[in-house]
Amino acid sequence: MIDSFCSFTRAPKETAKLYIDKYLALDIAVDAYYTNPNEFAQTSSKRAEQDRNAKLSALYEKYKAEDPQEENIALNGTIKLCTDLGVDPQDVVLLALAYELNSSEMCVWEKKGWMDGWRNLGCDSIESMKVALQQIRQKLGSDATYFNAVYAKTFAFGLAANQRHLALDMALGFWQLLIPHALAGGALAHEDEDGMDEDGKERGWTDEYTDWWFEFLQEKGLKGITRDIWSQLPVFIRSIDTKFQNYNEDDSWPTVIDEFVERAKSKLAT
Amino acid sequence: MPVRNPLHFVYLIHAISFIGSGKWIYDKLKLALNSTTSDISKSLCSNVSHPVEWLSELVSAANWFGDRVKLLQGSLTYLDRAYLLHQTDLRTIKLLSMELFDLQVFKSAAIQERLSAGIEAWISSERKSGKPHQNREIIKKLMIVLHEYSKFNPLFFETFLKETLRFYQAESENLSGPNAYKESPGEFLVHCDKRISEERQRAREVLALFPWCEGDIQKTTEEALLKGRLQWLSGVGLENAIASKNIAGLGRMYSLFSRVDGLKRLCEEFKAKVTASVAKIVNDKEREEEMVDRLLELKGFIDEALPIAFVNVSISDSAAANVDVKPTRTTNIDFVHAASDAFQAGFRGRKLKPAEMIAKYLDRAMRKGQQDATTEDFNKVMQRVLVLYRYTQDKDVFRTFYHKALARRLLTQRSASDQSEKQVLKILKENYDPEFSMGDQMFIDLDLSDDLTREFYKRYPEPEAEALSVKILQRSFWPFVARQKEDIRLPLFMQDVLSNYVNFYKGKHENRKLDFDHSLGTAQMHAQFKAGSKELTLSLYQAVILLMFNDQNVLSYNEIKENTGLNDEELKRTLQSLACGKKKVLKKKPVGKDVNDTDEFIYNADFTDPRQKVHINSIQVKETIEESKKTQSIIEGDRKHYLDAAIVRVMKAKKNMMHQALITATIDAVNKHFTPDVRMIKERIERLIEEEYMRRDDEVDGKYVYVA
């Protein structure tokens, strides 16, 4: 009967079996098939879905098992995960991943985020995850909008409980990862209104300035970075020219940036 | 004279003219005149006399020639009148002769050169010696000749002006140099004045035929002397004149500068110099105590100088006819504004301190009172000080310090006169800052307190009660922070009376909370010494300590500390005032200037004082440094709140706003109290973003959005 069904409809055997099993008689089954050939399609993708969920869930449990007393995947699990994925735990891509998996704090991966996140990235195996990581690393460096989203998430991600300011060493650590990556990839490239490059020289912010910025903050002895400073820095980096000439102190920049520019200008002058 | 041309032939031509050959005679005459003038010219050229004497030769030649021409005119009247007058192409004898003289003599380059040399020699000699030249008469005669030939301008005056310019430019260069008046431009200006009047005098005496040239000469002289010197004069000159309070010097500068179109520069420089002077005074940290006096002195000088030195003198048309009417003198308003701007700018040189010093200066003045001065004079002094206050941008600093000092004066009854206090408060409130109305409230509190005290006496008609006088102050109008808990422990009898008062007060105002600050209290008491009884006025702290010696003659530091409950710092200060000051009502063992924990104190029965009433000074806490720092930091904190409130108010009204507009609106909002700097405002904005009162707009850079 299945073979007959297949010869009538040219449907695969599995489909034929589903229709025959449900409608029992061949003619009714074929009729039903022509009326709605996708009757069992949903079920099949649901099954694939269930299949994927099961795989992701299993992976989750595997890494969670590294820290049995924790509710979520924690430090040891993270290390194991990184090893399996072939990335350094200090890799900038983990910040993008934290954004994708909506991780609430460092080295903590909640189950819901894990499931939703990987699913959105279309992954259910270590291999597919490796591919996805390559993609989001590249996107983080080159796509300004994506960079902004990850960058904003990073601030919240790095805050200690009940804190409003990001501890300075944390902030420096994140910037160290994010800024050079985005500078190299173009996500923090200089936004010039006319888009022209007069003398063919490098324009805008450089890695050296990132070092100056760190040096300045450490000397100033700031304990924490406010959300405002955090969020204005990329805007500043994109807008500034190599000589800090287009900087206007009367604009709405945070005063820390005013002071930094004074410093940088005097440094450039010597 | 060298030329004595044979004029005999003119008689001949005279005869001929009658027979109708006018043209022939005219030609002969022209030839003769031509050769005569040519000879004169040659003779003058070859003359080798001294340049000035040569001028004399020129004058003689011209005069001789003139005489001859008159003679000719006389003999040839008929030719002149009957014939030449009707010939359009022929000149009269006079014109012809002058034309030829001009052509041969004045137009000769060699003669012109000698003439110039003569003029130069004469004028240089006069200018160098400062005296009229011995041959000045020659020049006067020369003027007549030149006048006659209408040659004054091209032959004399041009040269004269050129030489004047050259001479005074060189002189100006020299005199402003390091070996002359470089450091004293004032003297240079005196010299210029002298030169200018010399030149005018000379013009009147020698060039009287040409009265119009006096002005030209003066102008040339002034420009030559001053044009290149303006920067130096206005710079060093003004500085010296201000430093030495030289009003006449300033006036001289003003009038000279006005003549060479240099007033704008002078005004700018004046402003800069006054600004610098003010800034120097307010920044002189070593002479802070004198700051206000010095500022007043400078201000006084400038105010005095303005209507004397910086005035335009003009004579109105109607007055010009009347010699007795004085010309109107109007002060140049630009300089008045410059002075005012300069003070304001100078004050900007230092933040906070000037305002504080002005407040303290007023405090001293109000304590002293008007004394022998008339009310009018006293008010004038006050007004002058308050004008300084107008220049500071830190109105809030002044108000805080003034308020504090006022409170202290009123409570310790150190103010010389309530009348003056109210007067000054009124001026402050009406002309400067309405917040000074808190002064009125302070007086009301004091008056109400007196009423309450009187009522209290009626309720408790006992001597102990009547010894008490309480001032009830509403905290919001008085600048004191609540006392810390550990105030002095009062003796029981005092405490009882005070408790009665509290009950009495609570009976009237149940819900009010009373806190006492005994450190502001004063006391009067009778004390017995060997030499007799004295009436002591002292602080309440001092009084409480002294009362302990009623029961015991000797007390150790620790016993006193135990009994009073005062902290070491206050106790030591109080004991020091009683036992180590000028008026020692206690003796300290061991003797010394400082009080130690191990010291003992003994009632000093031998105390004497010529007066019956004795005031024992308290030792003031080192108000100057610590407390004023504290006050400054309170002001800083207040300013932050002020700014926060202003920013939020503005944002709430506008909902969203661009950065620049917000900054401007905020400055406007607080301007009456102080002038914030932009960075401070930016910091407050950042803080308010942090506190989520506002946020940055997602789309537009530099735009803020109010968060409700």
PDB file of C-alpha atoms in Angstrom, chain A residues 164-165 226 228 232 249-250 252-255 258 262, chain B residues 659-660 679 682-683 686 689-691 696 701-702 704:
ATOM      1  CA  ARG A 164      26.162  51.773  38.992  1.00  0.00           C
ATOM      2  CA  HIS A 165      29.743  52.247  37.906  1.00  0.00           C
ATOM      3  CA  THR A 226      29.800  55.785  34.540  1.00  0.00           C
ATOM      4  CA  ASP A 228      27.567  57.914  30.327  1.00  0.00           C
ATOM      5  CA  GLN A 232      30.045  58.302  24.905  1.00  0.00           C
ATOM      6  CA  GLU A 249      34.929  71.427  24.585  1.00  0.00           C
ATOM      7  CA  ASP A 250      31.680  73.345  24.439  1.00  0.00           C
ATOM      8  CA  SER A 252      28.210  67.921  25.419  1.00  0.00           C
ATOM      9  CA  TRP A 253      31.129  65.552  25.998  1.00  0.00           C
ATOM     10  CA  PRO A 254      31.625  64.277  29.527  1.00  0.00           C
ATOM     11  CA  THR A 255      34.246  66.330  31.347  1.00  0.00           C
ATOM     12  CA  ASP A 258      37.442  67.137  27.913  1.00  0.00           C
ATOM     13  CA  GLU A 262      43.595  68.531  26.826  1.00  0.00           C
TER      14      GLU A 262
ATOM     15  CA  HIS B 659      23.660  71.189  25.147  1.00  0.00           C
ATOM     16  CA  GLN B 660      24.573  74.816  24.452  1.00  0.00           C
ATOM     17  CA  ARG B 679      32.878  72.650  33.262  1.00  0.00           C
ATOM     18  CA  LYS B 682      28.863  69.834  32.591  1.00  0.00           C
ATOM     19  CA  GLU B 683      29.811  67.845  35.641  1.00  0.00           C
ATOM     20  CA  GLU B 686      26.715  64.161  33.936  1.00  0.00           C
ATOM     21  CA  ILE B 689      22.286  61.708  33.738  1.00  0.00           C
ATOM     22  CA  GLU B 690      23.805  59.280  36.174  1.00  0.00           C
ATOM     23  CA  GLU B 691      20.916  59.855  38.573  1.00  0.00           C
ATOM     24  CA  ARG B 696      21.082  61.769  26.175  1.00  0.00           C
ATOM     25  CA  ASP B 701      24.248  64.160  19.513  1.00  0.00           C
ATOM     26  CA  GLY B 702      24.351  66.882  22.134  1.00  0.00           C
ATOM     27  CA  TYR B 704      19.282  65.941  26.325  1.00  0.00           C
TER      28      TYR B 704
END
